[in-house]
Amino acid sequence: MATSHTDVHLAIIGGSGLYKLDGLTVVDEVYPETPWGYPSDKILIAQTAPSAPKIAFLARHGHQHQHSPTKVPSRANMAALKHLGVNAIIAFSAVGSLREEIRPGDFVLPTQIIDRTKGVRPDTFFDNGILAHASFANPFYAPLGDLVASHVHVLENDCRLHRDKTVVTIEGPAFSTRAESNLYRSWGCDVVNMTAIPEAKLACEAEIAYQMVCMSTDYDCWRESEEPVTVQAVMSAMGRNAVNAKRLIQAVLDTLIDVEKHQEVLQGIKGTMQYAIMTPKHARSAEANSQLRYILPQYCD
Ligand SMILES: CSC[C@H]1O[C@H](OP(=O)(O)O)[C@H](O)[C@@H]1O
Ligand SMILES: Nc1ncnc2[nH]cnc12
């Protein structure tokens, strides 16, 4: 099993109900130990055709869904992908809808996040003697969202794509109470999940362009007329949503064959952490420096 790839620029993260991709040839599997431990599962390196760019695929919860949202090793996931050369991530997530017009089966490209996690998930690479303050005002990378949205026509079964929405990330693993669900609606949130944080934050710190594609599976529990969400409801909706997710991924990968045309997306957000790191090189411990070198070597000795 090889452990080094320098030509993998895009990764797909699969969430609940999306544990593998179809129609791709797997050329390698890697399971690196990063300074933050091992990723959720083996990372598959795959291609749509021999001439197509290689991509990485990682199942966020593991292919047996063994990691709870709280315990997903997000730092290792992001670090492993960055170390492979990944500059851009399209991350899929099953979400509850907080809006009537976002029906189960619809897809959503959020532009904003509200963090309702409880502070128990490690959500920074900069807690080990090197401090940085990343700009997180726009947690998703618009050119990546535009690329995904340009393939809306491949979505089947009356699936609508909603843009410019806000996802609220709760700690879980239990779903929300009705009062919480209504509170999130009153805050302007449109969909709810358990995983956008810390993934989006860590991607930002690692200079990886990141866009989450939310797939609505239920109306959470705010609708009095409906049974509150259950795992069965989510997984049954995900069975249908996965078909559209795979069609979308295939369409995006087909366009990315034209690498030159998509440089903006494939190069991502390089350079954005340059002025965010506060601790000077001479004041860093060797250990902290060597950890950071794994993901951002350009800012390290
Ligand atoms: C299985 S229901 C709750 C679970 O589903 C979503 O997972 P993911 O974001 O990885 O698709 C949600 O965030 C929860 O973790
Ligand atoms: N209602 C919900 N709340 C949180 N995460 C979810 N994932 C799918 N449906 C969800």
PDB file of N, CA and C in Angstrom, residues 157-194:
ATOM      1  N   ASN A 157     -35.439  12.845  -9.961  1.00  0.00           N
ATOM      2  CA  ASN A 157     -36.552  12.688  -9.013  1.00  0.00           C
ATOM      3  C   ASN A 157     -36.985  14.003  -8.380  1.00  0.00           C
ATOM      4  N   ASP A 158     -37.029  15.050  -9.210  1.00  0.00           N
ATOM      5  CA  ASP A 158     -37.541  16.334  -8.752  1.00  0.00           C
ATOM      6  C   ASP A 158     -36.708  16.930  -7.605  1.00  0.00           C
ATOM      7  N   CYS A 159     -35.433  16.555  -7.548  1.00  0.00           N
ATOM      8  CA  CYS A 159     -34.540  17.095  -6.505  1.00  0.00           C
ATOM      9  C   CYS A 159     -34.191  18.539  -6.840  1.00  0.00           C
ATOM     10  N   ARG A 160     -34.490  19.446  -5.923  1.00  0.00           N
ATOM     11  CA  ARG A 160     -34.127  20.855  -6.147  1.00  0.00           C
ATOM     12  C   ARG A 160     -32.837  21.162  -5.414  1.00  0.00           C
ATOM     13  N   LEU A 161     -32.070  22.095  -5.973  1.00  0.00           N
ATOM     14  CA  LEU A 161     -30.830  22.526  -5.317  1.00  0.00           C
ATOM     15  C   LEU A 161     -31.055  23.933  -4.752  1.00  0.00           C
ATOM     16  N   HIS A 162     -30.879  24.087  -3.448  1.00  0.00           N
ATOM     17  CA  HIS A 162     -31.074  25.385  -2.788  1.00  0.00           C
ATOM     18  C   HIS A 162     -29.703  25.970  -2.462  1.00  0.00           C
ATOM     19  N   ARG A 163     -29.533  27.251  -2.718  1.00  0.00           N
ATOM     20  CA  ARG A 163     -28.220  27.885  -2.479  1.00  0.00           C
ATOM     21  C   ARG A 163     -28.323  28.962  -1.403  1.00  0.00           C
ATOM     22  N   ASP A 164     -27.155  29.407  -0.935  1.00  0.00           N
ATOM     23  CA  ASP A 164     -27.074  30.515   0.038  1.00  0.00           C
ATOM     24  C   ASP A 164     -27.855  30.226   1.312  1.00  0.00           C
ATOM     25  N   LYS A 165     -27.698  29.060   1.863  1.00  0.00           N
ATOM     26  CA  LYS A 165     -28.430  28.668   3.067  1.00  0.00           C
ATOM     27  C   LYS A 165     -27.468  28.559   4.258  1.00  0.00           C
ATOM     28  N   THR A 166     -28.070  28.431   5.444  1.00  0.00           N
ATOM     29  CA  THR A 166     -27.280  28.323   6.684  1.00  0.00           C
ATOM     30  C   THR A 166     -27.519  26.965   7.316  1.00  0.00           C
ATOM     31  N   VAL A 167     -26.420  26.284   7.626  1.00  0.00           N
ATOM     32  CA  VAL A 167     -26.519  24.996   8.323  1.00  0.00           C
ATOM     33  C   VAL A 167     -26.164  25.215   9.791  1.00  0.00           C
ATOM     34  N   VAL A 168     -26.958  24.648  10.686  1.00  0.00           N
ATOM     35  CA  VAL A 168     -26.598  24.646  12.107  1.00  0.00           C
ATOM     36  C   VAL A 168     -26.082  23.251  12.433  1.00  0.00           C
ATOM     37  N   THR A 169     -24.922  23.212  13.098  1.00  0.00           N
ATOM     38  CA  THR A 169     -24.341  21.919  13.479  1.00  0.00           C
ATOM     39  C   THR A 169     -24.517  21.714  14.971  1.00  0.00           C
ATOM     40  N   ILE A 170     -25.239  20.652  15.308  1.00  0.00           N
ATOM     41  CA  ILE A 170     -25.469  20.334  16.724  1.00  0.00           C
ATOM     42  C   ILE A 170     -24.480  19.239  17.150  1.00  0.00           C
ATOM     43  N   GLU A 171     -24.360  19.062  18.460  1.00  0.00           N
ATOM     44  CA  GLU A 171     -23.404  18.067  18.951  1.00  0.00           C
ATOM     45  C   GLU A 171     -23.887  16.640  18.684  1.00  0.00           C
ATOM     46  N   GLY A 172     -25.207  16.401  18.869  1.00  0.00           N
ATOM     47  CA  GLY A 172     -25.692  15.038  18.741  1.00  0.00           C
ATOM     48  C   GLY A 172     -25.112  14.190  19.865  1.00  0.00           C
ATOM     49  N   PRO A 173     -25.141  12.851  19.781  1.00  0.00           N
ATOM     50  CA  PRO A 173     -25.731  12.122  18.668  1.00  0.00           C
ATOM     51  C   PRO A 173     -27.264  12.131  18.665  1.00  0.00           C
ATOM     52  N   ALA A 174     -27.906  12.540  19.785  1.00  0.00           N
ATOM     53  CA  ALA A 174     -29.379  12.604  19.749  1.00  0.00           C
ATOM     54  C   ALA A 174     -29.808  13.753  18.839  1.00  0.00           C
ATOM     55  N   PHE A 175     -30.961  13.617  18.236  1.00  0.00           N
ATOM     56  CA  PHE A 175     -31.519  14.706  17.447  1.00  0.00           C
ATOM     57  C   PHE A 175     -32.018  15.809  18.386  1.00  0.00           C
ATOM     58  N   SER A 176     -32.429  16.936  17.810  1.00  0.00           N
ATOM     59  CA  SER A 176     -32.829  18.114  18.601  1.00  0.00           C
ATOM     60  C   SER A 176     -34.200  17.926  19.248  1.00  0.00           C
ATOM     61  N   THR A 177     -34.464  18.739  20.253  1.00  0.00           N
ATOM     62  CA  THR A 177     -35.832  18.821  20.790  1.00  0.00           C
ATOM     63  C   THR A 177     -36.636  19.754  19.871  1.00  0.00           C
ATOM     64  N   ARG A 178     -37.960  19.705  20.034  1.00  0.00           N
ATOM     65  CA  ARG A 178     -38.803  20.606  19.216  1.00  0.00           C
ATOM     66  C   ARG A 178     -38.451  22.065  19.500  1.00  0.00           C
ATOM     67  N   ALA A 179     -38.212  22.383  20.774  1.00  0.00           N
ATOM     68  CA  ALA A 179     -37.896  23.777  21.119  1.00  0.00           C
ATOM     69  C   ALA A 179     -36.592  24.207  20.431  1.00  0.00           C
ATOM     70  N   GLU A 180     -35.603  23.310  20.412  1.00  0.00           N
ATOM     71  CA  GLU A 180     -34.334  23.655  19.736  1.00  0.00           C
ATOM     72  C   GLU A 180     -34.550  23.829  18.238  1.00  0.00           C
ATOM     73  N   SER A 181     -35.321  22.909  17.668  1.00  0.00           N
ATOM     74  CA  SER A 181     -35.578  22.969  16.227  1.00  0.00           C
ATOM     75  C   SER A 181     -36.233  24.307  15.862  1.00  0.00           C
ATOM     76  N   ASN A 182     -37.190  24.737  16.683  1.00  0.00           N
ATOM     77  CA  ASN A 182     -37.855  26.026  16.430  1.00  0.00           C
ATOM     78  C   ASN A 182     -36.907  27.205  16.686  1.00  0.00           C
ATOM     79  N   LEU A 183     -36.034  27.044  17.679  1.00  0.00           N
ATOM     80  CA  LEU A 183     -35.037  28.091  17.947  1.00  0.00           C
ATOM     81  C   LEU A 183     -34.123  28.275  16.727  1.00  0.00           C
ATOM     82  N   TYR A 184     -33.665  27.172  16.154  1.00  0.00           N
ATOM     83  CA  TYR A 184     -32.770  27.271  14.989  1.00  0.00           C
ATOM     84  C   TYR A 184     -33.485  27.936  13.816  1.00  0.00           C
ATOM     85  N   ARG A 185     -34.788  27.623  13.680  1.00  0.00           N
ATOM     86  CA  ARG A 185     -35.562  28.288  12.624  1.00  0.00           C
ATOM     87  C   ARG A 185     -35.617  29.791  12.881  1.00  0.00           C
ATOM     88  N   SER A 186     -35.821  30.156  14.147  1.00  0.00           N
ATOM     89  CA  SER A 186     -35.936  31.592  14.466  1.00  0.00           C
ATOM     90  C   SER A 186     -34.595  32.310  14.270  1.00  0.00           C
ATOM     91  N   TRP A 187     -33.510  31.567  14.324  1.00  0.00           N
ATOM     92  CA  TRP A 187     -32.176  32.149  14.083  1.00  0.00           C
ATOM     93  C   TRP A 187     -31.858  32.286  12.589  1.00  0.00           C
ATOM     94  N   GLY A 188     -32.729  31.767  11.753  1.00  0.00           N
ATOM     95  CA  GLY A 188     -32.464  31.847  10.311  1.00  0.00           C
ATOM     96  C   GLY A 188     -31.742  30.630   9.747  1.00  0.00           C
ATOM     97  N   CYS A 189     -31.625  29.584  10.550  1.00  0.00           N
ATOM     98  CA  CYS A 189     -30.967  28.371  10.030  1.00  0.00           C
ATOM     99  C   CYS A 189     -31.938  27.645   9.092  1.00  0.00           C
ATOM    100  N   ASP A 190     -31.376  26.999   8.078  1.00  0.00           N
ATOM    101  CA  ASP A 190     -32.201  26.329   7.070  1.00  0.00           C
ATOM    102  C   ASP A 190     -32.123  24.805   7.150  1.00  0.00           C
ATOM    103  N   VAL A 191     -30.960  24.296   7.563  1.00  0.00           N
ATOM    104  CA  VAL A 191     -30.798  22.839   7.700  1.00  0.00           C
ATOM    105  C   VAL A 191     -29.956  22.555   8.941  1.00  0.00           C
ATOM    106  N   VAL A 192     -30.084  21.329   9.445  1.00  0.00           N
ATOM    107  CA  VAL A 192     -29.365  20.958  10.672  1.00  0.00           C
ATOM    108  C   VAL A 192     -28.626  19.649  10.443  1.00  0.00           C
ATOM    109  N   ASN A 193     -27.355  19.625  10.903  1.00  0.00           N
ATOM    110  CA  ASN A 193     -26.602  18.368  10.867  1.00  0.00           C
ATOM    111  C   ASN A 193     -25.709  18.288  12.106  1.00  0.00           C
ATOM    112  N   MET A 194     -24.771  17.324  12.096  1.00  0.00           N
ATOM    113  CA  MET A 194     -23.883  17.157  13.255  1.00  0.00           C
ATOM    114  C   MET A 194     -22.410  17.181  12.857  1.00  0.00           C
TER     115      MET A 194
END
